[in-house]
PDB file of C-alpha atoms in Angstrom:
ATOM      1  CA  MET T   1     101.010  95.322  93.129  1.00 45.00           C
ATOM      2  CA  ALA T   2      98.344  92.623  92.936  1.00 41.00           C
ATOM      3  CA  GLY T   3      95.696  95.248  93.721  1.00 41.00           C
ATOM      4  CA  GLN T   4      97.192  97.468  91.062  1.00 37.00           C
ATOM      5  CA  VAL T   5      97.226  94.570  88.630  1.00 36.00           C
ATOM      6  CA  THR T   6      93.584  93.834  89.402  1.00 35.00           C
ATOM      7  CA  ARG T   7      92.635  97.478  88.870  1.00 34.00           C
ATOM      8  CA  ALA T   8      94.595  97.625  85.619  1.00 35.00           C
ATOM      9  CA  ALA T   9      92.995  94.403  84.414  1.00 33.00           C
ATOM     10  CA  ALA T  10      89.550  95.736  85.311  1.00 33.00           C
ATOM     11  CA  ALA T  11      90.282  99.001  83.503  1.00 33.00           C
ATOM     12  CA  ALA T  12      91.421  97.101  80.417  1.00 32.00           C
ATOM     13  CA  LEU T  13      88.299  94.956  80.569  1.00 30.00           C
ATOM     14  CA  VAL T  14      86.080  98.036  80.864  1.00 32.00           C
ATOM     15  CA  ALA T  15      87.919  99.539  77.884  1.00 32.00           C
ATOM     16  CA  ALA T  16      87.263  96.344  75.952  1.00 32.00           C
ATOM     17  CA  VAL T  17      83.557  96.415  76.773  1.00 31.00           C
ATOM     18  CA  LEU T  18      83.274 100.104  75.889  1.00 30.00           C
ATOM     19  CA  ALA T  19      85.160  99.574  72.645  1.00 33.00           C
ATOM     20  CA  ALA T  20      82.942  96.636  71.745  1.00 33.00           C
ATOM     21  CA  GLY T  21      79.859  98.714  72.556  1.00 34.00           C
ATOM     22  CA  ALA T  22      81.153 101.587  70.458  1.00 33.00           C
ATOM     23  CA  SER T  23      81.680  99.294  67.482  1.00 33.00           C
ATOM     24  CA  GLY T  24      78.090  98.094  67.773  1.00 35.00           C
ATOM     25  CA  CYS T  25      76.842 101.699  67.597  1.00 35.00           C
ATOM     26  CA  SER T  26      79.122 102.811  64.783  1.00 34.00           C
ATOM     27  CA  ASP T  27      77.909 103.381  61.221  1.00 40.00           C
ATOM     28  CA  ASP T  28      81.466 102.806  59.964  1.00 42.00           C
ATOM     29  CA  ASP T  29      82.394  99.202  60.727  1.00 43.00           C
ATOM     30  CA  ASN T  30      86.064  99.187  59.827  1.00 40.00           C
ATOM     31  CA  GLY T  31      87.030  96.760  62.614  1.00 40.00           C
ATOM     32  CA  ALA T  32      89.129  99.287  64.563  1.00 36.00           C
ATOM     33  CA  ALA T  33      86.900  99.107  67.636  1.00 34.00           C
ATOM     34  CA  SER T  34      86.875  95.323  67.490  1.00 33.00           C
ATOM     35  CA  ASP T  35      90.679  95.335  67.259  1.00 37.00           C
ATOM     36  CA  ALA T  36      90.876  97.709  70.260  1.00 35.00           C
ATOM     37  CA  ALA T  37      88.548  95.451  72.228  1.00 34.00           C
ATOM     38  CA  SER T  38      90.672  92.429  71.393  1.00 34.00           C
ATOM     39  CA  LYS T  39      93.891  94.192  72.420  1.00 35.00           C
ATOM     40  CA  ALA T  40      92.331  95.438  75.661  1.00 34.00           C
ATOM     41  CA  ALA T  41      91.051  91.968  76.550  1.00 34.00           C
ATOM     42  CA  SER T  42      94.496  90.541  75.826  1.00 35.00           C
ATOM     43  CA  ALA T  43      96.122  93.173  78.045  1.00 35.00           C
ATOM     44  CA  ALA T  44      93.666  92.400  80.846  1.00 33.00           C
ATOM     45  CA  SER T  45      94.482  88.710  80.622  1.00 35.00           C
ATOM     46  CA  SER T  46      98.221  89.414  80.638  1.00 36.00           C
ATOM     47  CA  LEU T  47      97.963  91.701  83.682  1.00 35.00           C
ATOM     48  CA  ALA T  48      95.864  89.199  85.598  1.00 39.00           C
ATOM     49  CA  SER T  49      98.367  86.466  84.756  1.00 40.00           C
ATOM     50  CA  ARG T  50     101.303  88.510  86.075  1.00 46.00           C
ATOM     51  CA  GLY T  51      99.422  89.131  89.331  1.00 55.00           C
ATOM     52  CA  SER T  52      98.765  85.447  89.879  1.00 65.00           C
ATOM     53  CA  ASP T  53     102.380  84.659  88.925  1.00 70.00           C
ATOM     54  CA  ALA T  54     103.613  86.970  91.706  1.00 65.00           C
ATOM     55  CA  VAL T  55     101.404  85.212  94.267  1.00 70.00           C
ATOM     56  CA  ALA T  56     102.469  81.792  92.979  1.00 70.00           C
ATOM     57  CA  SER T  57     106.133  82.793  93.248  1.00 67.00           C
ATOM     58  CA  ALA T  58     105.721  84.123  96.792  1.00 65.00           C
ATOM     59  CA  THR T  59     103.809  80.992  97.790  1.00 68.00           C
ATOM     60  CA  ALA T  60     106.535  78.746  96.369  1.00 71.00           C
ATOM     61  CA  LYS T  61     109.272  80.666  98.208  1.00 72.00           C
ATOM     62  CA  ALA T  62     107.318  80.493 101.470  1.00 66.00           C
ATOM     63  CA  GLY T  63     106.849  76.744 101.012  1.00 69.00           C
ATOM     64  CA  GLU T  64     110.573  76.258 100.398  1.00 73.00           C
ATOM     65  CA  ALA T  65     111.439  78.200 103.541  1.00 70.00           C
ATOM     66  CA  LEU T  66     109.109  76.080 105.669  1.00 70.00           C
ATOM     67  CA  ASP T  67     110.250  72.824 104.033  1.00 73.00           C
ATOM     68  CA  SER T  68     113.854  73.610 104.984  1.00 74.00           C
ATOM     69  CA  ILE T  69     112.997  73.432 108.703  1.00 78.00           C
ATOM     70  CA  LYS T  70     113.743  70.010 110.131  1.00 78.00           C
ATOM     71  CA  GLY T  71     111.930  68.787 113.229  1.00 83.00           C
ATOM     72  CA  GLY T  72     109.451  71.660 113.371  1.00 88.00           C
ATOM     73  CA  ILE T  73     106.312  71.270 115.483  1.00 91.00           C
ATOM     74  CA  ASP T  74     102.941  72.789 114.532  1.00 94.00           C
ATOM     75  CA  ALA T  75     102.648  76.006 116.521  1.00 95.00           C
ATOM     76  CA  LYS T  76      99.750  77.739 114.810  1.00 96.00           C
ATOM     77  CA  ASP T  77      97.885  78.034 118.132  1.00 97.00           C
ATOM     78  CA  GLU T  78     100.907  79.816 119.637  1.00 98.00           C
ATOM     79  CA  VAL T  79     100.983  82.631 117.071  1.00 98.00           C
ATOM     80  CA  GLU T  80      98.915  85.812 116.856  1.00 98.00           C
ATOM     81  CA  LEU T  81      98.938  88.560 114.263  1.00 98.00           C
ATOM     82  CA  GLY T  82      98.378  92.237 114.871  1.00 98.00           C
ATOM     83  CA  LYS T  83      96.387  94.574 112.665  1.00 97.00           C
ATOM     84  CA  PRO T  84      97.905  95.099 109.186  1.00 97.00           C
ATOM     85  CA  GLY T  85      99.454  98.486 108.455  1.00 97.00           C
ATOM     86  CA  THR T  86     101.750  99.930 105.821  1.00 95.00           C
ATOM     87  CA  ASP T  87     105.411 100.898 105.747  1.00 94.00           C
ATOM     88  CA  ASP T  88     106.926 102.436 102.592  1.00 93.00           C
ATOM     89  CA  GLY T  89     103.917 101.175 100.626  1.00 92.00           C
ATOM     90  CA  ARG T  90     104.252  97.574 101.777  1.00 96.00           C
ATOM     91  CA  THR T  91     101.725  95.866 104.028  1.00 98.00           C
ATOM     92  CA  THR T  92     103.150  94.897 107.410  1.00 98.00           C
ATOM     93  CA  VAL T  93     101.816  92.989 110.371  1.00 98.00           C
ATOM     94  CA  THR T  94     103.296  92.208 113.793  1.00 98.00           C
ATOM     95  CA  VAL T  95     103.715  88.508 114.503  1.00 98.00           C
ATOM     96  CA  THR T  96     103.741  87.425 118.156  1.00 98.00           C
ATOM     97  CA  ALA T  97     104.906  83.904 118.989  1.00 98.00           C
ATOM     98  CA  ARG T  98     104.328  82.413 122.454  1.00 98.00           C
ATOM     99  CA  ASN T  99     106.888  79.809 123.452  1.00 98.00           C
ATOM    100  CA  THR T 100     105.071  77.376 125.730  1.00 96.00           C
ATOM    101  CA  SER T 101     108.007  74.972 125.967  1.00 95.00           C
ATOM    102  CA  ASP T 102     110.690  74.792 128.646  1.00 96.00           C
ATOM    103  CA  ASP T 103     113.513  75.561 126.176  1.00 96.00           C
ATOM    104  CA  THR T 104     114.417  78.510 123.963  1.00 98.00           C
ATOM    105  CA  GLN T 105     112.724  78.015 120.588  1.00 97.00           C
ATOM    106  CA  SER T 106     112.411  79.760 117.238  1.00 96.00           C
ATOM    107  CA  PHE T 107     109.307  80.077 115.079  1.00 97.00           C
ATOM    108  CA  ALA T 108     108.763  80.202 111.328  1.00 95.00           C
ATOM    109  CA  VAL T 109     105.394  81.720 110.491  1.00 96.00           C
ATOM    110  CA  GLN T 110     103.778  81.798 107.075  1.00 95.00           C
ATOM    111  CA  VAL T 111     101.639  84.927 106.833  1.00 97.00           C
ATOM    112  CA  GLU T 112      98.998  85.067 104.118  1.00 97.00           C
ATOM    113  CA  PHE T 113      97.781  88.463 102.966  1.00 97.00           C
ATOM    114  CA  ARG T 114      94.249  88.440 101.536  1.00 96.00           C
ATOM    115  CA  ASP T 115      92.111  91.113  99.888  1.00 96.00           C
ATOM    116  CA  GLU T 116      88.606  92.083 101.047  1.00 95.00           C
ATOM    117  CA  ASP T 117      87.165  89.176  99.018  1.00 95.00           C
ATOM    118  CA  GLY T 118      89.456  86.668 100.735  1.00 96.00           C
ATOM    119  CA  LYS T 119      91.628  86.187  97.652  1.00 95.00           C
ATOM    120  CA  LEU T 120      95.277  85.420  98.401  1.00 95.00           C
ATOM    121  CA  VAL T 121      97.399  88.379  97.241  1.00 95.00           C
ATOM    122  CA  ASP T 122     100.771  87.641  98.897  1.00 95.00           C
ATOM    123  CA  VAL T 123     102.549  85.174 101.167  1.00 94.00           C
ATOM    124  CA  VAL T 124     105.652  85.671 103.312  1.00 94.00           C
ATOM    125  CA  VAL T 125     107.495  83.740 106.002  1.00 93.00           C
ATOM    126  CA  VAL T 126     108.813  85.549 109.059  1.00 95.00           C
ATOM    127  CA  THR T 127     111.146  84.038 111.629  1.00 95.00           C
ATOM    128  CA  VAL T 128     110.876  84.886 115.307  1.00 97.00           C
ATOM    129  CA  SER T 129     114.192  83.647 116.654  1.00 96.00           C
ATOM    130  CA  ASP T 130     115.363  82.552 120.075  1.00 97.00           C
ATOM    131  CA  VAL T 131     112.189  83.061 122.089  1.00 98.00           C
ATOM    132  CA  ALA T 132     112.964  82.264 125.739  1.00 98.00           C
ATOM    133  CA  ALA T 133     111.093  79.478 127.526  1.00 98.00           C
ATOM    134  CA  ASN T 134     107.577  80.465 128.562  1.00 97.00           C
ATOM    135  CA  SER T 135     107.942  83.885 126.912  1.00 98.00           C
ATOM    136  CA  SER T 136     106.820  85.664 123.760  1.00 98.00           C
ATOM    137  CA  GLY T 137     108.776  87.117 120.885  1.00 98.00           C
ATOM    138  CA  THR T 138     107.760  89.340 117.999  1.00 98.00           C
ATOM    139  CA  GLY T 139     108.648  89.849 114.391  1.00 98.00           C
ATOM    140  CA  THR T 140     107.242  91.800 111.479  1.00 98.00           C
ATOM    141  CA  ALA T 141     105.865  90.252 108.309  1.00 98.00           C
ATOM    142  CA  ARG T 142     106.256  92.536 105.287  1.00 97.00           C
ATOM    143  CA  SER T 143     104.552  91.938 101.947  1.00 96.00           C
ATOM    144  CA  THR T 144     106.796  91.239  98.968  1.00 93.00           C
ATOM    145  CA  HIS T 145     105.156  94.035  96.971  1.00 93.00           C
ATOM    146  CA  GLU T 146     102.686  96.896  97.407  1.00 94.00           C
ATOM    147  CA  LEU T 147      99.139  95.742  98.146  1.00 94.00           C
ATOM    148  CA  SER T 148      96.155  98.019  97.758  1.00 92.00           C
ATOM    149  CA  GLY T 149      92.727  98.131  99.280  1.00 93.00           C
ATOM    150  CA  SER T 150      91.720  96.473 102.509  1.00 95.00           C
ATOM    151  CA  VAL T 151      94.187  93.700 103.348  1.00 96.00           C
ATOM    152  CA  LYS T 152      93.726  90.995 105.979  1.00 97.00           C
ATOM    153  CA  ALA T 153      96.553  88.879 107.388  1.00 98.00           C
ATOM    154  CA  GLU T 154      96.175  85.247 108.452  1.00 97.00           C
ATOM    155  CA  VAL T 155      98.546  82.622 109.800  1.00 98.00           C
ATOM    156  CA  GLY T 156      98.920  79.930 107.150  1.00 95.00           C
ATOM    157  CA  THR T 157     101.457  77.672 108.866  1.00 94.00           C
ATOM    158  CA  ALA T 158     103.533  78.135 111.994  1.00 96.00           C
ATOM    159  CA  LEU T 159     106.371  75.907 113.106  1.00 94.00           C
ATOM    160  CA  ARG T 160     108.253  75.898 116.382  1.00 95.00           C
ATOM    161  CA  TYR T 161     111.771  74.502 116.230  1.00 93.00           C
TER     162      TYR T 161
END
């Protein structure tokens, strides 16, 4: 959705620029083109705001999930992500957690989805539960909404508990 929001905002901005250009070339300056440009710019701003609100909401939820874990140990070096793919329009990525301890452990992994420019477009937390001692377990991180374009996945935070 963030990619769609960005495209929609860009389209609205282009419409605003074209409308403003058209008003500059018009013999009849009745303000209609200026009004259209203003409305298009407002729509672009609104769409961009909703996109950033979705990322902020996902980030907050991910933070709450990680904050609820008591006694977690930083395990970022024990987590690897696969190559992002799609499933029913959502971006997915396999999360592999290596348990290097002598006891069964679980992992909470914050996965950050970024666009080709490195901009954060979504955040999720996936749990890989009950990974046996000195073994690996997998889970799948799934974006909260449809993402478009080239998407990269990165480990933001990983906790072993």
